[in-house]
Each structure stands twice: as C-alpha cells, then as structure tokens.
mmCIF file of C-alpha atoms in Angstrom:
data_model
loop_
_atom_site.group_PDB
_atom_site.id
_atom_site.type_symbol
_atom_site.label_atom_id
_atom_site.label_comp_id
_atom_site.label_asym_id
_atom_site.label_seq_id
_atom_site.Cartn_x
_atom_site.Cartn_y
_atom_site.Cartn_z
ATOM 1 C CA MET A 1 14.116 25.121 14.156
ATOM 2 C CA THR A 2 12.673 23.002 17.027
ATOM 3 C CA SER A 3 12.329 23.277 20.670
ATOM 4 C CA ALA A 4 10.672 21.504 23.634
ATOM 5 C CA THR A 5 7.075 22.415 23.910
ATOM 6 C CA VAL A 6 5.449 23.982 26.841
ATOM 7 C CA CYS A 7 2.956 21.150 26.707
ATOM 8 C CA SER A 8 3.200 18.204 29.145
ATOM 9 C CA ASN A 9 3.265 15.783 26.362
ATOM 10 C CA ALA A 10 6.707 14.742 25.723
ATOM 11 C CA TYR A 11 5.956 13.542 22.226
ATOM 12 C CA ILE A 12 5.107 17.002 20.850
ATOM 13 C CA VAL A 13 8.072 19.012 19.212
ATOM 14 C CA GLU A 14 7.690 22.636 18.179
ATOM 15 C CA GLY A 15 9.185 24.043 14.939
ATOM 16 C CA SER A 16 8.225 26.441 12.077
ATOM 17 C CA LEU A 17 7.313 26.798 8.513
ATOM 18 C CA GLY A 18 8.981 29.994 7.624
ATOM 19 C CA ALA A 19 7.664 32.369 10.255
ATOM 20 C CA LEU A 20 4.538 30.191 11.020
ATOM 21 C CA PRO A 21 4.768 27.941 14.216
ATOM 22 C CA THR A 22 4.408 24.266 13.773
ATOM 23 C CA VAL A 23 4.017 21.271 16.077
ATOM 24 C CA ALA A 24 5.130 17.668 15.337
ATOM 25 C CA LEU A 25 3.531 14.721 17.114
ATOM 26 C CA VAL A 26 6.052 11.833 17.159
ATOM 27 C CA HIS A 27 5.165 8.220 17.733
ATOM 28 C CA PRO A 28 7.740 5.721 18.962
ATOM 29 C CA SER A 29 7.328 3.743 15.695
ATOM 30 C CA GLY A 30 8.732 6.662 13.737
ATOM 31 C CA ALA A 31 5.334 7.913 12.574
ATOM 32 C CA GLU A 32 5.106 11.661 12.641
ATOM 33 C CA LEU A 33 2.278 14.217 12.240
ATOM 34 C CA VAL A 34 3.411 17.870 11.534
ATOM 35 C CA VAL A 35 0.811 20.540 11.961
ATOM 36 C CA ALA A 36 0.980 24.282 11.308
ATOM 37 C CA LEU A 37 -0.837 26.322 13.923
ATOM 38 C CA ARG A 38 -2.149 28.543 11.250
ATOM 39 C CA GLY A 39 -5.397 26.724 10.302
ATOM 40 C CA ALA A 40 -4.459 23.630 12.228
ATOM 41 C CA THR A 41 -3.127 22.672 8.872
ATOM 42 C CA VAL A 42 -1.432 19.169 8.610
ATOM 43 C CA LEU A 43 1.722 19.644 6.687
ATOM 44 C CA ALA A 44 3.027 15.947 6.737
ATOM 45 C CA TRP A 45 1.771 12.607 7.814
ATOM 46 C CA ARG A 46 4.825 10.169 7.884
ATOM 47 C CA ALA A 47 4.538 6.581 8.616
ATOM 48 C CA PRO A 48 6.291 3.237 8.144
ATOM 49 C CA TRP A 49 5.450 1.883 4.766
ATOM 50 C CA SER A 50 5.980 -1.810 3.892
ATOM 51 C CA ARG A 51 7.429 -2.722 0.503
ATOM 52 C CA PRO A 52 5.892 -5.769 -1.235
ATOM 53 C CA SER A 53 7.692 -8.992 -0.753
ATOM 54 C CA SER A 54 9.838 -7.314 1.912
ATOM 55 C CA SER A 55 9.963 -7.261 5.739
ATOM 56 C CA SER A 56 11.657 -3.697 5.602
ATOM 57 C CA HIS A 57 9.746 -0.414 6.331
ATOM 58 C CA ASP A 58 10.629 3.039 5.105
ATOM 59 C CA VAL A 59 9.042 6.096 6.945
ATOM 60 C CA VAL A 60 7.468 8.010 4.111
ATOM 61 C CA ASP A 61 5.209 11.139 3.866
ATOM 62 C CA LEU A 62 1.718 10.009 2.776
ATOM 63 C CA LEU A 63 0.291 13.461 2.585
ATOM 64 C CA ASP A 64 0.746 16.037 -0.193
ATOM 65 C CA GLY A 65 0.772 19.240 2.033
ATOM 66 C CA TYR A 66 2.251 22.673 2.033
ATOM 67 C CA ALA A 67 6.039 23.035 1.679
ATOM 68 C CA THR A 68 6.388 26.719 2.057
ATOM 69 C CA GLU A 69 4.987 29.390 4.356
ATOM 70 C CA GLN A 70 3.992 31.386 1.161
ATOM 71 C CA ALA A 71 1.871 28.489 -0.203
ATOM 72 C CA LEU A 72 0.081 28.031 2.994
ATOM 73 C CA LEU A 73 -0.659 31.829 3.357
ATOM 74 C CA ALA A 74 -1.955 31.802 -0.127
ATOM 75 C CA GLN A 75 -4.155 28.688 0.555
ATOM 76 C CA ASP A 76 -2.984 27.182 -2.702
ATOM 77 C CA ALA A 77 -5.410 24.234 -3.341
ATOM 78 C CA THR A 78 -6.489 24.316 0.293
ATOM 79 C CA ARG A 79 -4.172 21.453 1.157
ATOM 80 C CA SER A 80 -5.305 19.849 4.382
ATOM 81 C CA GLY A 81 -7.665 22.741 4.978
ATOM 82 C CA LEU A 82 -10.074 22.400 7.868
ATOM 83 C CA MET A 83 -13.262 23.545 6.191
ATOM 84 C CA PHE A 84 -15.333 25.376 8.990
ATOM 85 C CA PRO A 85 -17.852 26.761 9.607
ATOM 86 C CA PHE A 86 -18.853 25.836 6.037
ATOM 87 C CA ALA A 87 -17.383 23.402 3.615
ATOM 88 C CA ASN A 88 -16.787 23.955 -0.053
ATOM 89 C CA ARG A 89 -18.830 26.670 -1.755
ATOM 90 C CA ILE A 90 -21.566 29.121 -0.660
ATOM 91 C CA ALA A 91 -23.264 30.277 -3.803
ATOM 92 C CA GLY A 92 -22.442 33.915 -4.364
ATOM 93 C CA GLY A 93 -21.191 33.999 -0.862
ATOM 94 C CA THR A 94 -24.843 34.818 0.179
ATOM 95 C CA TYR A 95 -27.072 32.695 2.460
ATOM 96 C CA VAL A 96 -30.332 33.234 4.477
ATOM 97 C CA PHE A 97 -30.570 31.977 8.055
ATOM 98 C CA ASP A 98 -33.550 32.385 10.232
ATOM 99 C CA GLY A 99 -34.943 35.042 7.930
ATOM 100 C CA ALA A 100 -31.838 37.158 7.910
ATOM 101 C CA THR A 101 -29.581 37.514 4.678
ATOM 102 C CA HIS A 102 -25.851 37.320 5.148
ATOM 103 C CA HIS A 103 -22.917 37.713 2.750
ATOM 104 C CA VAL A 104 -19.461 36.188 3.299
ATOM 105 C CA PRO A 105 -16.693 37.569 1.005
ATOM 106 C CA PRO A 106 -14.024 35.238 -0.340
ATOM 107 C CA VAL A 107 -11.714 34.077 2.528
ATOM 108 C CA ALA A 108 -8.058 33.930 1.378
ATOM 109 C CA PRO A 109 -6.174 36.305 -0.923
ATOM 110 C CA GLY A 110 -6.762 35.639 -4.625
ATOM 111 C CA GLU A 111 -9.821 33.594 -4.093
ATOM 112 C CA THR A 112 -12.801 34.725 -6.221
ATOM 113 C CA GLN A 113 -15.339 32.393 -4.608
ATOM 114 C CA THR A 114 -16.666 32.018 -1.067
ATOM 115 C CA MET A 115 -15.530 28.567 -0.018
ATOM 116 C CA HIS A 116 -13.931 26.178 2.444
ATOM 117 C CA GLY A 117 -14.676 28.423 5.584
ATOM 118 C CA PHE A 118 -12.273 30.560 7.445
ATOM 119 C CA ALA A 119 -10.911 28.311 10.258
ATOM 120 C CA ARG A 120 -8.193 27.372 7.836
ATOM 121 C CA VAL A 121 -6.702 31.020 8.233
ATOM 122 C CA LEU A 122 -7.094 31.326 11.954
ATOM 123 C CA ASP A 123 -4.453 30.748 14.507
ATOM 124 C CA TRP A 124 -4.961 27.647 16.707
ATOM 125 C CA LYS A 125 -3.452 26.825 19.993
ATOM 126 C CA ILE A 126 -2.205 23.676 21.749
ATOM 127 C CA VAL A 127 -4.595 22.258 24.440
ATOM 128 C CA PRO A 128 -3.342 20.177 27.385
ATOM 129 C CA GLU A 129 -4.508 16.571 26.776
ATOM 130 C CA ASP A 130 -6.692 16.537 29.890
ATOM 131 C CA GLU A 131 -8.675 19.217 28.020
ATOM 132 C CA GLY A 132 -8.462 17.517 24.647
ATOM 133 C CA ASP A 133 -12.247 17.595 23.978
ATOM 134 C CA LEU A 134 -14.699 20.350 24.620
ATOM 135 C CA ARG A 135 -16.039 18.084 27.416
ATOM 136 C CA GLY A 136 -12.676 16.376 28.145
ATOM 137 C CA ALA A 137 -10.466 14.067 26.065
ATOM 138 C CA GLU A 138 -11.810 10.749 25.072
ATOM 139 C CA GLY A 139 -9.773 7.487 24.803
ATOM 140 C CA THR A 140 -6.364 8.783 25.911
ATOM 141 C CA ASP A 141 -4.583 9.111 29.100
ATOM 142 C CA GLY A 142 -3.855 12.513 30.576
ATOM 143 C CA ALA A 143 -0.555 13.301 28.898
ATOM 144 C CA GLY A 144 -1.271 11.424 25.554
ATOM 145 C CA ALA A 145 1.940 9.413 26.374
ATOM 146 C CA PRO A 146 2.449 6.216 24.594
ATOM 147 C CA GLY A 147 2.229 3.198 27.059
ATOM 148 C CA ASP A 148 2.389 -0.239 25.804
ATOM 149 C CA THR A 149 -0.586 -2.226 24.757
ATOM 150 C CA SER A 150 -0.727 -5.877 23.695
ATOM 151 C CA GLY A 151 -0.919 -6.591 19.934
ATOM 152 C CA PRO A 152 -1.332 -9.768 18.036
ATOM 153 C CA GLY A 153 0.288 -12.727 19.864
ATOM 154 C CA GLY A 154 0.908 -10.702 22.849
ATOM 155 C CA ALA A 155 3.504 -8.467 21.232
ATOM 156 C CA SER A 156 4.095 -5.077 22.693
ATOM 157 C CA VAL A 157 2.596 -2.254 20.671
ATOM 158 C CA ALA A 158 3.088 1.383 21.381
ATOM 159 C CA ALA A 159 -0.146 3.176 22.228
ATOM 160 C CA PRO A 160 -1.293 6.207 20.452
ATOM 161 C CA VAL A 161 0.060 9.767 21.031
ATOM 162 C CA ALA A 162 -2.267 12.689 20.772
ATOM 163 C CA LEU A 163 -2.511 16.397 20.018
ATOM 164 C CA THR A 164 -5.392 18.740 20.449
ATOM 165 C CA LEU A 165 -5.681 22.178 18.981
ATOM 166 C CA ALA A 166 -8.430 24.830 19.584
ATOM 167 C CA THR A 167 -9.688 28.057 18.141
ATOM 168 C CA GLU A 168 -12.691 30.181 18.345
ATOM 169 C CA VAL A 169 -14.942 32.029 15.774
ATOM 170 C CA ARG A 170 -16.328 35.344 17.060
ATOM 171 C CA GLY A 171 -19.068 36.972 14.946
ATOM 172 C CA SER A 172 -17.855 40.439 15.713
ATOM 173 C CA GLY A 173 -14.617 39.587 13.700
ATOM 174 C CA VAL A 174 -15.997 37.874 10.660
ATOM 175 C CA ALA A 175 -17.950 39.495 7.852
ATOM 176 C CA GLY A 176 -21.183 37.798 7.133
ATOM 177 C CA TYR A 177 -21.047 35.210 9.975
ATOM 178 C CA PRO A 178 -22.437 36.843 13.082
ATOM 179 C CA PHE A 179 -22.188 33.678 15.285
ATOM 180 C CA ASP A 180 -19.983 32.622 18.025
ATOM 181 C CA LEU A 181 -18.333 29.099 18.074
ATOM 182 C CA GLU A 182 -15.615 27.206 19.823
ATOM 183 C CA THR A 183 -13.937 24.199 18.136
ATOM 184 C CA ARG A 184 -11.300 21.678 18.886
ATOM 185 C CA ILE A 185 -9.494 19.093 16.717
ATOM 186 C CA HIS A 186 -7.992 15.978 18.369
ATOM 187 C CA PHE A 187 -5.279 13.992 16.425
ATOM 188 C CA GLU A 188 -4.496 10.522 17.439
ATOM 189 C CA LEU A 189 -1.459 8.961 15.808
ATOM 190 C CA THR A 190 -0.280 5.292 15.823
ATOM 191 C CA GLU A 191 2.261 3.470 13.685
ATOM 192 C CA ARG A 192 -0.150 3.040 10.822
ATOM 193 C CA THR A 193 -3.171 5.315 11.493
ATOM 194 C CA LEU A 194 -4.114 8.862 11.955
ATOM 195 C CA ASP A 195 -7.587 9.377 13.679
ATOM 196 C CA VAL A 196 -9.325 12.660 14.095
ATOM 197 C CA THR A 197 -12.114 13.891 16.431
ATOM 198 C CA TRP A 198 -13.423 17.294 15.590
ATOM 199 C CA THR A 199 -15.747 18.992 18.109
ATOM 200 C CA TYR A 200 -17.476 22.307 17.976
ATOM 201 C CA ARG A 201 -19.973 24.187 20.086
ATOM 202 C CA ASN A 202 -22.243 27.089 19.661
ATOM 203 C CA VAL A 203 -21.369 29.481 22.511
ATOM 204 C CA GLY A 204 -23.581 32.264 21.238
ATOM 205 C CA ARG A 205 -27.077 33.440 22.112
ATOM 206 C CA ASP A 206 -28.590 32.445 18.804
ATOM 207 C CA ALA A 207 -28.769 29.281 16.660
ATOM 208 C CA ALA A 208 -26.060 29.158 14.037
ATOM 209 C CA PRO A 209 -25.437 27.399 10.536
ATOM 210 C CA VAL A 210 -22.327 25.118 10.903
ATOM 211 C CA THR A 211 -20.882 22.283 8.892
ATOM 212 C CA ALA A 212 -17.359 20.916 8.754
ATOM 213 C CA GLY A 213 -15.086 19.057 6.458
ATOM 214 C CA TRP A 214 -11.354 18.184 5.764
ATOM 215 C CA HIS A 215 -9.470 18.760 2.446
ATOM 216 C CA PRO A 216 -6.339 16.457 2.586
ATOM 217 C CA TYR A 217 -4.318 15.291 -0.514
ATOM 218 C CA PHE A 218 -2.790 11.839 -0.247
ATOM 219 C CA ARG A 219 -0.102 10.104 -2.280
ATOM 220 C CA ILE A 220 0.966 6.545 -2.523
ATOM 221 C CA PRO A 221 4.687 5.714 -2.347
ATOM 222 C CA GLY A 222 6.092 4.447 -5.674
ATOM 223 C CA HIS A 223 3.616 6.568 -7.763
ATOM 224 C CA ASP A 224 4.385 9.884 -9.245
ATOM 225 C CA THR A 225 0.904 10.307 -10.293
ATOM 226 C CA ILE A 226 -2.359 8.732 -9.365
ATOM 227 C CA ASP A 227 -2.938 7.185 -12.718
ATOM 228 C CA GLY A 228 -1.831 3.642 -11.734
ATOM 229 C CA LEU A 229 -4.161 3.623 -8.688
ATOM 230 C CA GLU A 230 -7.730 2.374 -8.121
ATOM 231 C CA LEU A 231 -10.504 4.048 -6.013
ATOM 232 C CA ARG A 232 -13.480 2.573 -4.171
ATOM 233 C CA VAL A 233 -16.049 4.621 -2.438
ATOM 234 C CA PRO A 234 -18.873 2.751 -0.543
ATOM 235 C CA ALA A 235 -21.665 5.068 -1.704
ATOM 236 C CA ARG A 236 -25.222 4.457 -3.004
ATOM 237 C CA ALA A 237 -25.291 7.800 -4.833
ATOM 238 C CA THR A 238 -23.249 10.576 -6.423
ATOM 239 C CA VAL A 239 -24.087 14.282 -6.255
ATOM 240 C CA ALA A 240 -25.097 15.889 -9.567
ATOM 241 C CA THR A 241 -23.996 19.640 -9.955
ATOM 242 C CA ASP A 242 -24.354 22.414 -12.323
ATOM 243 C CA ALA A 243 -21.503 24.153 -14.202
ATOM 244 C CA SER A 244 -20.426 25.918 -11.076
ATOM 245 C CA LEU A 245 -20.107 22.598 -9.224
ATOM 246 C CA LEU A 246 -23.067 23.496 -7.047
ATOM 247 C CA PRO A 247 -25.428 20.565 -6.333
ATOM 248 C CA LEU A 248 -28.713 20.671 -8.145
ATOM 249 C CA ASP A 249 -31.835 21.547 -6.216
ATOM 250 C CA GLY A 250 -33.659 18.936 -4.149
ATOM 251 C CA GLU A 251 -33.630 15.265 -5.124
ATOM 252 C CA ALA A 252 -32.173 16.066 -8.580
ATOM 253 C CA ALA A 253 -28.897 16.383 -6.729
ATOM 254 C CA ARG A 254 -28.905 12.595 -5.851
ATOM 255 C CA VAL A 255 -27.908 10.174 -8.574
ATOM 256 C CA VAL A 256 -28.401 6.578 -7.357
ATOM 257 C CA ARG A 257 -25.746 4.007 -8.181
ATOM 258 C CA ASP A 258 -24.018 1.021 -6.816
ATOM 259 C CA ALA A 259 -20.965 1.301 -4.594
ATOM 260 C CA VAL A 260 -18.245 2.877 -6.608
ATOM 261 C CA GLY A 261 -15.206 0.790 -7.374
ATOM 262 C CA PRO A 262 -12.833 -0.463 -7.908
ATOM 263 C CA VAL A 263 -12.410 2.413 -10.451
ATOM 264 C CA ALA A 264 -9.071 2.728 -12.343
ATOM 265 C CA LEU A 265 -7.996 6.412 -11.934
ATOM 266 C CA ALA A 266 -6.254 6.646 -15.258
ATOM 267 C CA GLY A 267 -8.288 8.916 -17.350
ATOM 268 C CA ALA A 268 -10.690 9.661 -14.588
ATOM 269 C CA CYS A 269 -11.247 13.381 -13.765
ATOM 270 C CA LEU A 270 -13.143 13.714 -10.559
ATOM 271 C CA ASP A 271 -14.376 16.582 -8.581
ATOM 272 C CA THR A 272 -17.322 14.726 -7.279
ATOM 273 C CA ALA A 273 -19.246 14.184 -4.028
ATOM 274 C CA PHE A 274 -20.472 10.787 -2.993
ATOM 275 C CA THR A 275 -23.350 10.394 -0.607
ATOM 276 C CA ASP A 276 -25.398 7.765 1.088
ATOM 277 C CA LEU A 277 -22.290 6.069 2.387
ATOM 278 C CA VAL A 278 -22.469 2.551 3.303
ATOM 279 C CA THR A 279 -20.980 1.703 6.785
ATOM 280 C CA ASP A 280 -19.321 -1.426 7.937
ATOM 281 C CA ALA A 281 -20.337 -3.347 11.068
ATOM 282 C CA ASP A 282 -18.295 -0.805 13.129
ATOM 283 C CA GLY A 283 -20.294 2.178 11.864
ATOM 284 C CA ARG A 284 -17.406 3.457 9.686
ATOM 285 C CA ALA A 285 -17.590 4.094 5.891
ATOM 286 C CA ARG A 286 -14.355 3.392 4.224
ATOM 287 C CA THR A 287 -12.986 4.893 1.093
ATOM 288 C CA ARG A 288 -9.867 3.253 -0.345
ATOM 289 C CA VAL A 289 -7.136 4.188 -2.844
ATOM 290 C CA LEU A 290 -4.934 1.303 -3.694
ATOM 291 C CA ASP A 291 -2.177 0.132 -6.001
ATOM 292 C CA PRO A 292 -3.975 -2.858 -7.718
ATOM 293 C CA SER A 293 -0.769 -4.710 -8.334
ATOM 294 C CA THR A 294 0.288 -4.828 -4.761
ATOM 295 C CA GLY A 295 -2.950 -4.223 -2.690
ATOM 296 C CA ALA A 296 -1.068 -1.398 -0.825
ATOM 297 C CA GLY A 297 -2.743 2.004 -0.356
ATOM 298 C CA LEU A 298 -4.640 4.048 2.116
ATOM 299 C CA GLU A 299 -8.083 3.839 3.619
ATOM 300 C CA LEU A 300 -10.041 6.801 4.800
ATOM 301 C CA TRP A 301 -12.944 6.256 7.305
ATOM 302 C CA GLN A 302 -15.795 8.430 8.447
ATOM 303 C CA GLU A 303 -18.747 7.904 10.668
ATOM 304 C CA ARG A 304 -21.167 10.026 8.634
ATOM 305 C CA GLY A 305 -21.531 12.740 5.936
ATOM 306 C CA ASN A 306 -20.236 12.555 2.364
ATOM 307 C CA MET A 307 -16.945 11.857 0.566
ATOM 308 C CA HIS A 308 -15.685 14.315 -1.903
ATOM 309 C CA VAL A 309 -12.997 13.138 -4.367
ATOM 310 C CA TYR A 310 -10.818 15.479 -6.368
ATOM 311 C CA THR A 311 -8.202 14.149 -8.687
ATOM 312 C CA GLY A 312 -6.318 17.375 -8.896
ATOM 313 C CA ASP A 313 -6.589 17.977 -12.564
ATOM 314 C CA GLY A 314 -6.512 21.727 -12.278
ATOM 315 C CA LEU A 315 -3.462 21.937 -10.079
ATOM 316 C CA GLU A 316 -0.832 22.939 -12.802
ATOM 317 C CA GLU A 317 2.540 21.473 -12.141
ATOM 318 C CA ARG A 318 1.099 19.266 -9.413
ATOM 319 C CA ALA A 319 -1.837 17.991 -11.321
ATOM 320 C CA ARG A 320 -2.738 14.412 -10.506
ATOM 321 C CA ALA A 321 0.202 13.972 -8.209
ATOM 322 C CA SER A 322 -1.994 13.180 -5.367
ATOM 323 C CA ILE A 323 -5.772 12.629 -4.680
ATOM 324 C CA ALA A 324 -8.010 14.691 -2.348
ATOM 325 C CA LEU A 325 -10.270 12.523 -0.197
ATOM 326 C CA GLU A 326 -12.419 14.938 1.724
ATOM 327 C CA PRO A 327 -14.811 13.687 4.447
ATOM 328 C CA VAL A 328 -17.553 16.307 4.739
ATOM 329 C CA GLU A 329 -20.728 16.592 6.986
ATOM 330 C CA SER A 330 -22.969 17.938 4.344
ATOM 331 C CA LEU A 331 -23.479 19.035 0.711
ATOM 332 C CA THR A 332 -21.778 21.900 -0.886
ATOM 333 C CA ASN A 333 -23.921 25.100 -0.446
ATOM 334 C CA ALA A 334 -25.534 23.550 2.565
ATOM 335 C CA PHE A 335 -26.456 26.842 4.135
ATOM 336 C CA ASN A 336 -28.749 27.547 1.212
ATOM 337 C CA ARG A 337 -30.406 24.160 0.890
ATOM 338 C CA GLU A 338 -33.710 23.172 2.582
ATOM 339 C CA ASP A 339 -32.667 19.505 2.735
ATOM 340 C CA CYS A 340 -29.675 20.444 4.712
ATOM 341 C CA ALA A 341 -31.376 22.989 7.110
ATOM 342 C CA GLN A 342 -31.652 20.758 10.069
ATOM 343 C CA ASP A 343 -28.253 19.121 9.529
ATOM 344 C CA VAL A 344 -26.410 22.556 9.631
ATOM 345 C CA ARG A 345 -28.491 24.075 12.416
ATOM 346 C CA LEU A 346 -26.610 24.266 15.883
ATOM 347 C CA GLU A 347 -28.633 25.651 18.773
ATOM 348 C CA PRO A 348 -27.102 27.736 21.479
ATOM 349 C CA GLY A 349 -25.043 25.410 23.810
ATOM 350 C CA GLU A 350 -25.298 22.496 21.358
ATOM 351 C CA GLU A 351 -22.163 20.552 20.544
ATOM 352 C CA ARG A 352 -21.426 18.278 17.661
ATOM 353 C CA ALA A 353 -18.599 15.822 16.873
ATOM 354 C CA PHE A 354 -17.297 14.690 13.476
ATOM 355 C CA ARG A 355 -14.935 11.702 13.517
ATOM 356 C CA PHE A 356 -12.817 10.408 10.629
ATOM 357 C CA GLY A 357 -9.325 9.030 10.031
ATOM 358 C CA VAL A 358 -6.910 7.383 7.583
ATOM 359 C CA GLY A 359 -4.816 4.341 7.755
ATOM 360 C CA ILE A 360 -2.343 2.232 5.857
ATOM 361 C CA VAL A 361 -3.454 -0.851 3.767
ATOM 362 C CA ALA A 362 -0.737 -3.387 3.826
ATOM 363 C CA PRO A 363 0.363 -4.930 0.444
ATOM 364 C CA HIS A 364 -0.414 -8.407 -0.450
ATOM 365 C CA ARG A 365 2.172 -11.030 0.691
ATOM 366 C CA SER A 366 3.392 -13.495 -1.886
#
C-alpha cells in the first residue's frame, strides 16, 4: 500500500511493511531507498546495476534487509540497524559514567546481551528538507527535488533526492540511560550512491556518553553467497577481542598490520573490527567488496571511526548470503574504556556528525 506523503518532497512515497509505516525515496534514474520508520531501518536500496560487457542496466536490491514486519520487530541479525546511543556490546550491560554506575538491559525481545543501542526500536518521523540537519540541511535544495546537473561531457545528470528522519531519546523512558538526546539521519540518493549524514545533540543538562554505528548487510548481484568475492579494508590495525568479542584492554586491543586485502572471502569467517583507517585525499576511508572476475562491487566510505566486518556465518539459513560492512564511531564496549572516554563524551548542547555512504563500483570493460 502506498500513498502521497504529507512531505513537500514529491519523490517520497509512503507505504508499509505489515503494520509498520515505511517511506520510499525514489530517484529519476530508478534508484530507490525504502526505509521503515521503526528504527529508521533501511529495508532496500535498489539501484541500476551494470552487467559486464553490456550497456544494459537492471535495477537490483543491493541490501539484504528485513522482508517482514515480524523479522524487523524481532531485530533478527540487526539488519540495517542504527546503533545508537551505543554501538555493539556493553559488557554485562553495565557502565560507569562520571562516577555513576548504570545498567542497560537487553534491548529487543529474545536478546540476551545489551548491544546495538535502542534507536533501532524507536519510531522516527519525516523531517521537512529545510530542517534536514539539526542546524539546517546541508548540500540540498529546500525540497530535496532532483534538478539537473552537468555530468561528464556536459550530459544531464539528475541531482540527488533526499530524506531526513528524526527521533529523540529521553532518559526518563530508557532504563540505564538517564540522558536526553535528539538525533537526525539524512539520506541522499543518486543513481549509484547512497550518502548518509547522521547528526545528534545532547539536549540535557548533563554530559552524556554517546557513540553511533550502522549495521547494513550488502549483497553483490550474481552471487548467492559471498564466497566468490574479495574484501579490502584500508586499515592499519585490527581489534583483538576475548571470547565474548569484547576488545582487549588498552593497547592490547590494537594489532598492527598492513592494509587488509584483497582478501578472498571463501573460507574467511570474520566478525572483526578494523581500526586506524587510512583515508584518501578527500578525507574518506573506503572499504570495498568486489567480484574479482569483473571488478564490480560496492564501496563503503566513512570519514572516521572503525569498520566492523561480519561475514554472517551464524545466521542459519541466510548464512554468508551477504556481508555486513558496519561503519562505527568507536570500539565495542566504548562506554567502559578509558581510551574511548573523550570520544564518547558529549557535553550539554554539543552536537556531533557522523558521515558515511555506499556506492557502486562499475565492472571492468573488455
């Protein structure tokens, strides 16, 4: 079921996943982003995909998201989960901040560990594009409408379309997290890219611990599993963990190495964080997963933080059907780490932004 949205952006269409409301952001190229308002959860990212040695394009879904309302409510595998105000695990659900001890219980039904934050189970709302950032939208026109820009050779290229969603965290309604936050996420869609600007602000009277991350699963067309793909992460170190996947204390958590890749994913079982990311000249670190025979694939960029890679080996019938490439601001269990204390601390009135995105890598041309 779809209907015209109350928003001024003509490229947003409302729908539903079961009883949960969704919005679809549609680009003139045929690219489409479908997001559930529960958790601002991306359900699908469809884009034109080039076939090797062919000029034709098929619009395909490059995201392995939730297909049913029940799966989203159960938070099965945290697909496309916005991890906020903490990413990945808090050891035992307990942390100490400014001398006070807090305990956060598991967030979703059936979860036995405190992980991935609770923004993923909150309801978000559409924000008009002239209010798309906590301080005003950046880089888009007022309605997010796709005017034409000039591409290579002067060709007309449809400009991005945009969608902003917002929610708030109130300490009075969350066990173990007595802090007040506002947050907005701004999606910008083109024919071949999905860019994200995530802003959040401390609107309370006390400093708060905050960190963010995204938990999407991606798939490459033509591959039923990830075993025929290669991975490259521009990292100088990996994160060493204990048996509970919590990083070791202090410098023991940092294992220095060369940039990772290309690594054949066949036989590789990863649930691993990569740190000390190396950025390109534009300030972006780029993680790639590619088909080595064609060069086609996806490239996830981020301005800072770490990259967590999960090959999905524990996902039962969907094991290794897709790969999770997770941009995160800080280490797992950051609230309990002295080396992350300044990174997670957000003073009253302070605002922070986390920027990342994903794009298509075109195949080699013969």
